[in-house]
Each structure stands twice: as C-alpha cells, then as structure tokens.
Coordinates of C-alpha atoms in Angstrom, one line a residue:
X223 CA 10.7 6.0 1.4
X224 CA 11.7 7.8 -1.3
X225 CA 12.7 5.6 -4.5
X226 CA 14.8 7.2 -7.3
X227 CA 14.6 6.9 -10.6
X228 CA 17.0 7.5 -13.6
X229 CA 17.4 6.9 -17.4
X230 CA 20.2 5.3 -19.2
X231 CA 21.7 8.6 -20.5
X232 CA 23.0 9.0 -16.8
X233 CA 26.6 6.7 -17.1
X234 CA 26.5 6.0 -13.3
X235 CA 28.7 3.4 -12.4
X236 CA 26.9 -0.1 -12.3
X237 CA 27.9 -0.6 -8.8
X238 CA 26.5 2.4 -7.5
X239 CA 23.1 2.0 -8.6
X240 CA 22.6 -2.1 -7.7
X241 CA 24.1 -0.8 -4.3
X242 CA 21.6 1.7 -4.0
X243 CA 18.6 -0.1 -5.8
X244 CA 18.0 2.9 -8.4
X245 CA 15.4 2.2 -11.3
X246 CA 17.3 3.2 -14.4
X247 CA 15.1 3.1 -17.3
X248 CA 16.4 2.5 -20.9
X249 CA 16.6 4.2 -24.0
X250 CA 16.5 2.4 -27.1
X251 CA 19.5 2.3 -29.9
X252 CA 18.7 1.0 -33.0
X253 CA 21.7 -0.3 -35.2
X254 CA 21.2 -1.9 -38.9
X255 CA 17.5 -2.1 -38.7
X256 CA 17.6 -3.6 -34.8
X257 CA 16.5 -2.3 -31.8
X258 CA 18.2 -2.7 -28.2
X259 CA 17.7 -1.2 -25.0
X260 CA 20.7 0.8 -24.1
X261 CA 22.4 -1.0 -21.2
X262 CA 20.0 -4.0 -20.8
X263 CA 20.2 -6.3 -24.5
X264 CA 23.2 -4.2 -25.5
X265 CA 26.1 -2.5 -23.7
X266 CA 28.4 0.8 -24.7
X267 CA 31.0 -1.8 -25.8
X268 CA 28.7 -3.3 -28.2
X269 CA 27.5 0.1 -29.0
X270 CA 31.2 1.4 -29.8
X271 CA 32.2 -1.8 -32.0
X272 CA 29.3 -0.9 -34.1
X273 CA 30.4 2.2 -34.3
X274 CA 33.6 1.6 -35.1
X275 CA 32.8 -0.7 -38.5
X276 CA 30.9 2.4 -39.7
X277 CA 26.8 1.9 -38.5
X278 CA 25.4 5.1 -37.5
X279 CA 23.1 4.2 -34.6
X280 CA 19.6 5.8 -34.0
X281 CA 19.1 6.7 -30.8
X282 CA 15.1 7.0 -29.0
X283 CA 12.8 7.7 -25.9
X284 CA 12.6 4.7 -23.6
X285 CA 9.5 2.8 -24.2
X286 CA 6.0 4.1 -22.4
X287 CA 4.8 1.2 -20.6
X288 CA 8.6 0.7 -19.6
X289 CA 7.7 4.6 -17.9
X290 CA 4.1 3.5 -17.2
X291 CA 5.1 0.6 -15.3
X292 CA 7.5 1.5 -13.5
X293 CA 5.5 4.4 -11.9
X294 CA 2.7 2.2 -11.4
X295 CA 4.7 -0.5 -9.7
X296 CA 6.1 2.3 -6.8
X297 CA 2.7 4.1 -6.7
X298 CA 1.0 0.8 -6.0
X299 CA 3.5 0.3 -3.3
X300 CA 3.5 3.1 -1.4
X301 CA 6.6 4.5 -2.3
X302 CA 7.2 8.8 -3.3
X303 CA 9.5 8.8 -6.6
X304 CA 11.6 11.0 -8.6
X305 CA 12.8 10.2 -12.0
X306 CA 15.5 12.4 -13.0
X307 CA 15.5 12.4 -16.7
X308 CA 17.7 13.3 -20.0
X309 CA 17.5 17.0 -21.0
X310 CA 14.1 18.2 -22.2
X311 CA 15.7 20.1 -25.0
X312 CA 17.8 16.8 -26.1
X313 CA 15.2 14.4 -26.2
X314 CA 11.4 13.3 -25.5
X315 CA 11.9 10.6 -22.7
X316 CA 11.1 14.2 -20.1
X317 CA 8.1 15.3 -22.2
X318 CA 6.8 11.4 -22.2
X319 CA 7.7 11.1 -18.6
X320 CA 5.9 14.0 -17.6
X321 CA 2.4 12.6 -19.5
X322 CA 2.7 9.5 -17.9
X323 CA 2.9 11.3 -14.7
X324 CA 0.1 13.4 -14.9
X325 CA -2.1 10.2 -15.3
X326 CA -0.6 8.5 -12.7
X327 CA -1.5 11.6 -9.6
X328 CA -5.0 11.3 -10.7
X329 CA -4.8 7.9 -9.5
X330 CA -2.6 8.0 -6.6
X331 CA -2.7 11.5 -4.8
X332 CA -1.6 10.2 -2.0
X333 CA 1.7 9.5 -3.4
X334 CA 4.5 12.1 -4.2
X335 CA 5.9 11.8 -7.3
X336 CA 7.8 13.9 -9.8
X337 CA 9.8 14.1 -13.0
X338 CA 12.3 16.9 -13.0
X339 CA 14.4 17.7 -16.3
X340 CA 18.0 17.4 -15.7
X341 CA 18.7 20.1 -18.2
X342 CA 21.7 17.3 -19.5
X343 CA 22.6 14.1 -19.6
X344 CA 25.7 11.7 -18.9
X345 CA 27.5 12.1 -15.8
X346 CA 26.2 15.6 -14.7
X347 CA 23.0 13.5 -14.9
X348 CA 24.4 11.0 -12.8
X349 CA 26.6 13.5 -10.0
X350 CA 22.9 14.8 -9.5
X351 CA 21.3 11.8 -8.7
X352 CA 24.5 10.8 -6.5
X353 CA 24.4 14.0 -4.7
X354 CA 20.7 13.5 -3.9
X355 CA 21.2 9.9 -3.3
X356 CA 23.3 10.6 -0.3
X357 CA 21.0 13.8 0.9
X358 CA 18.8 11.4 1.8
X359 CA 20.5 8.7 3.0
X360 CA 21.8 11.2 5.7
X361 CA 18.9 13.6 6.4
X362 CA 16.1 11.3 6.1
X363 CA 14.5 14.2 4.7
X364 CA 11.1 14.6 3.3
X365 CA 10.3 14.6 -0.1
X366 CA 9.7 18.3 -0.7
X367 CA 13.4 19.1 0.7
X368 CA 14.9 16.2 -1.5
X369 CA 13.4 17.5 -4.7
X370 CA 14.0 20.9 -4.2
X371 CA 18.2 19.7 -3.2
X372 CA 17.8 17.8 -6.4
X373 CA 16.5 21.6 -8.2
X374 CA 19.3 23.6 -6.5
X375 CA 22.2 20.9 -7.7
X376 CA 21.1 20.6 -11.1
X377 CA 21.7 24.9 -11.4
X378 CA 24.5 24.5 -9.8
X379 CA 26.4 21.6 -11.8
X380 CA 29.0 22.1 -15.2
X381 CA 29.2 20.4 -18.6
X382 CA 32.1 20.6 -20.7
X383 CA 32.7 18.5 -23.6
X384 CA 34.9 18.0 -26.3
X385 CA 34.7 16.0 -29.3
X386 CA 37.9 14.4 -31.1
X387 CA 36.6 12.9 -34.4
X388 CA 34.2 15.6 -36.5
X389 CA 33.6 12.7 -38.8
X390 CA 30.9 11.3 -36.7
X391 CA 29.3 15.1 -36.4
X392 CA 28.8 14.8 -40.2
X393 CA 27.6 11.1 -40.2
X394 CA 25.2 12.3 -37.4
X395 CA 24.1 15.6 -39.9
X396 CA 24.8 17.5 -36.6
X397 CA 27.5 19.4 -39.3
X398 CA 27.9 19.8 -43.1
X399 CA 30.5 17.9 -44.9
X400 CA 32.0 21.2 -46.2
X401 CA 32.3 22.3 -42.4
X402 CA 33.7 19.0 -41.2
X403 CA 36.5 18.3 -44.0
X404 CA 37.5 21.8 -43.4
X405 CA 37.9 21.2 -39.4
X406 CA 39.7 18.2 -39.7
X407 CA 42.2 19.8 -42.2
X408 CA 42.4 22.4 -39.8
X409 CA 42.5 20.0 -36.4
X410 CA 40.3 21.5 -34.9
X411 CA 38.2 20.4 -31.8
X412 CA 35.2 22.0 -30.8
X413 CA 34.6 22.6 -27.3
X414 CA 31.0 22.5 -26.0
X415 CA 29.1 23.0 -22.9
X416 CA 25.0 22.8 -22.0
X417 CA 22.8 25.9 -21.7
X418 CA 19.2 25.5 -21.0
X419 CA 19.8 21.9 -21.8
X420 CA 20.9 22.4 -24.7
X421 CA 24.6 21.6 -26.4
X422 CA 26.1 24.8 -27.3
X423 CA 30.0 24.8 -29.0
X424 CA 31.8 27.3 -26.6
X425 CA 35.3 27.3 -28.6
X426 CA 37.0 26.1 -31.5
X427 CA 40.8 24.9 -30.5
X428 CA 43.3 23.7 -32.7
X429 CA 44.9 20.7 -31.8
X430 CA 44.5 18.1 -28.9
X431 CA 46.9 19.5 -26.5
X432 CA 46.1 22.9 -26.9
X433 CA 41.9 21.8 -26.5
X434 CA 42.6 20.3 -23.1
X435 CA 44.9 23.2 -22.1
X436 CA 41.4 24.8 -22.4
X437 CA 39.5 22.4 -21.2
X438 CA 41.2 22.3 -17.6
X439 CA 41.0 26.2 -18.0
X440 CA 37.3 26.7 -17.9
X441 CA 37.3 24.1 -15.3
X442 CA 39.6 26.1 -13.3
X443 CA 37.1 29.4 -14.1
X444 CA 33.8 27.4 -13.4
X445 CA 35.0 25.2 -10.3
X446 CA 36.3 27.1 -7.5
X447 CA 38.0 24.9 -5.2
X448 CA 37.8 21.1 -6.3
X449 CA 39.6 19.6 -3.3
X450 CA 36.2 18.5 -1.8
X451 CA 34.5 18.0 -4.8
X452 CA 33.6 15.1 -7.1
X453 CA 34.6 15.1 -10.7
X454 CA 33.2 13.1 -13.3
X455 CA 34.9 12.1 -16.3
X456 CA 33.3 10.6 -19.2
X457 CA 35.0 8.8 -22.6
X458 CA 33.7 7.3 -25.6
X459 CA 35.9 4.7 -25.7
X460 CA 39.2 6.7 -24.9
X461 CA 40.2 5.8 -21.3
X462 CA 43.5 7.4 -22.0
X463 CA 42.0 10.8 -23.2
X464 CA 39.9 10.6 -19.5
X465 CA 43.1 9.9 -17.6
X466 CA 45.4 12.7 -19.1
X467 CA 42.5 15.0 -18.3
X468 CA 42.5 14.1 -14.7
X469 CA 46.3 14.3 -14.4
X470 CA 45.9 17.6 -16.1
X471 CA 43.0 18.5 -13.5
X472 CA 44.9 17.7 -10.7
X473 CA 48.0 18.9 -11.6
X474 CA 46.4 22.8 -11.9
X475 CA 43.7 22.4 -9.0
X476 CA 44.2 19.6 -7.2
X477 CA 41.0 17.4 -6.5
X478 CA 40.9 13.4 -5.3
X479 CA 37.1 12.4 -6.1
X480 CA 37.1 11.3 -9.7
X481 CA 34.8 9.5 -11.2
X482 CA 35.5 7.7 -14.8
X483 CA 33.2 5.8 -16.8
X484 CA 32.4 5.3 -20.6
X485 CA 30.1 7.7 -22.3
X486 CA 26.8 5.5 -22.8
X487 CA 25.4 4.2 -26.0
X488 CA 22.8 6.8 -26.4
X489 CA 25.1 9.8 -25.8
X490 CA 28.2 8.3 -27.4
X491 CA 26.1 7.3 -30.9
X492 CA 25.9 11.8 -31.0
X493 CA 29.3 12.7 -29.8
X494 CA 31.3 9.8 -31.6
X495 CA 34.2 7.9 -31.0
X496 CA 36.9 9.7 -28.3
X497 CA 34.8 12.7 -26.9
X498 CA 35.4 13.3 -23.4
X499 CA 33.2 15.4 -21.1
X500 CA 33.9 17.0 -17.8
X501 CA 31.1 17.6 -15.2
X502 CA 31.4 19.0 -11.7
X503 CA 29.8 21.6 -9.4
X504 CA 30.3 24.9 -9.3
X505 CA 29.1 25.4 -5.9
X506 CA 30.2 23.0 -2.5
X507 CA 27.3 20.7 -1.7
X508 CA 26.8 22.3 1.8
X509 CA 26.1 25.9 -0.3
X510 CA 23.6 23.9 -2.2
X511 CA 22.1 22.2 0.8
X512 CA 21.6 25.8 2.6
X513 CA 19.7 27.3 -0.6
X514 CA 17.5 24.1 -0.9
X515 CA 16.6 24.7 2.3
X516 CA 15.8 28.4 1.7
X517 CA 13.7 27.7 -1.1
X518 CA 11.8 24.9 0.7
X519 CA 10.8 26.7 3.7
X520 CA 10.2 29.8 1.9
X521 CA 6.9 28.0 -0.3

C-alpha cells in the first residue's frame, strides 16, 4: 500500500482527503503572539478575520516530530509513503522533511519512502496529489511508477496568481511602501506565476477587469484544451472573484471540472485578502502517464 502524504499549504477540499485517508501535515500560523496549527486549532476563516482587523500573521514549517511521527508510524507499519510538500524555495517544511527522511531509511530500508518538492503550493499542490491519488487507485501500480507520475505531473502543472489588495504586500515587506502607494494610485494588479518554485510577478495590469482579461489569456496560451481537464480555483476570501474567473474560463475555452476552495491560512497570510490563483495542466493526464512510464522503465 502506498499511503500519501501532504501539507496544509495544499487547499484540497476536506472531503477529498477524509475520503481518501491522506495524512496532511500542518504548518503553524502565529497571530498576536499565538501559535495555531493551520487547519487543525485554527481554520482559513479564523485566519481571514484576523486578517481583516489588521494582524499580520507569521507563518512557519510544521513541527518535526509532527514529520518524525508521522513517518515513523507508516514505516512501522509496513506502509511505502510519499509526502508531497510546499515549494523548497518558499519554505523549510521540504528541507526538514527531507532530514527526517534520511534518518528514517537507515531504519527501515525495507520501506519506500520519499519526499518530493512540489515546486508550489495551494491547489497546484493539491491537483498533484489528486492526480496521483487516482493513478493509483486505478493501476495499482508500484511505487517507483507512482512517484515518478507524481515527478512528470508536477513539470507539467500551471500557477497563475493575482493579487487584489497591494496593502498586504507592504504589511508582509514583500514590497516598499513607496512601491505599494504608487500601485494602488495607479490600480494596478500584479500578475504572478511559479518558476523553479519560486513566485515570480509576470505582469503588471491596470484595473480588475482588464487583470482577468489577462488572466484567462495566459490560461488560454498555457492550457491547450481544458475540456477534459481539471481546474482549480483558489480565493482568499473572494468567492465572487473565483466565480467570475470560471465564468470567464469557460466562456473563452470551455472546461466542466472546477474545483473552488479558499486559499489556506499559510498561503493567504502572503498573498492577502482577495488574491485568486489559477492552477491547471498543461499537458492531458494520459500524456503524462505515457512519459512517467518512459522515464520509469528507462532507469
């Protein structure tokens, strides 16, 4: 059996991952002097009230024995694992995760375990774990061939965010003060995407209308054909900012499979109040299945 693992970064719906008994592991976010674990004492609401009366949350790695025990529990057990964690370049948790793992072979080689880097985080994070989720449920495959699917989707899957309120960039000091009063005289709305793991700003639109306009039109140059594919849409706290998107999504490409869920505490605490994010793959699944495939056989 292959058991998956997951952080709190990943905005899966809850549903999904009781349904399919996935481990997710918690970061912690600490507001006014007092820490939480992201989803478990305190949920995005909670998160986005604070938020909204002005705190400034502090956002960290999930705790090491939290990591520790976990792996220990499904080594002990018998079980091969996978714990598909929040970018590298965005956060610790991978570098932590990996440590812990290390220790953990030398003391169950029989065991197959891993910790791959996502390369991102919210519901990219989660499409990947989905996709893989399912690979297995329907090939029974072995562990190799799921973690190298896992590899081939996380190449193959889109970020694109953009970010309503530049207020919270300068509360963060993720922008000068001088930069943000100027863009929000201006109305303008950065428009970002992840390279390398990292959160890069693509494009600088002015006005909401006009940002989503581009939005849907790097989706449109990044997607191919959506019919068959899932889309995820993320909020932070802006459900009707996540439902013009997919009317404006399906209106240019079509698509049925959407997915809509808040931004999580973690994520939402850096983007502020009424980002949205797009995710997707550029590439069907069956494509991805066929180079997994390649790659596996070809070790």
């Amino acid at each position: 059996m292959i058991k998956l693992i997951i952080d709190s970064t990943c905005d899966l719906p809850e549903t999904y991952i009781e349904e399919n008994d996935i481990k997710v592991l918690p970061l912690k976010i600490l507001l006014e002097d007092r820490e939480y674990l992201d989803g478990e004492t305190i949920d995005v609401d909670g998160v986005y009230a604070a938020m909204k009366n002005g705190t400034v949350p502090v956002t960290s790695q999930p705790a090491p024995d939290t990591i520790y025990n976990t792996f220990s529990q499904y080594a002990k057990k018998g079980f091969d694992f996978i714990y598909l964690a929040f970018s590298a370049a965005m956060s610790g948790t991978c570098q932590l995760a990996a440590s812990i793992l290390s220790e953990m072979k030398e003391k169950h080689p029989q065991t197959h375990m891993e910790v791959v880097d996502s390369k991102g985080g919210s519901l990219a994070t989660g499409l990947i774990l989905m996709e893989t989720c399912e690979y297995i449920k329907t090939n029974h495959c072995k562990f190799e061939e799921a973690l190298a699917y896992m590899k081939e989707l996380i190449k193959s899957v889109e970020h694109i965010f953009t970010i309503a309120d530049l207020n919270w960039l300068i509360k963060g000091g993720r922008i000068s003060k001088a930069q943000g009063i100027l863009g929000n005289i201006l109305d303008l709305h950065p428009i970002l995407d992840v390279e390398d793991g990292r959160m890069e700003v693509v494009e600088k639109i002015r006005g909401r209308k006009k940002t989503y306009t581009e939005v849907v039109n790097l989706v449109a140059e990044r997607a191919g054909e959506l019919k068959d594919k899932v889309i995820g849409i993320s909020h932070a706290d802006d459900e009707e900012a996540a439902l013009e998107l997919k009317k404006m999504i399906q209106e240019r490409l079509g698509g049925t499979h959407f997915i809509i869920q808040k931004i999580g505490g973690v994520l939402g605490s850096h983007l502020g109040l009424g980002g949205v994010g797009i995710f997707f793959f550029n590439k069907n699944v069956a494509e991805i299945s066929k180079m997994a495939l390649y790659n596996c056989n070809d070790r």
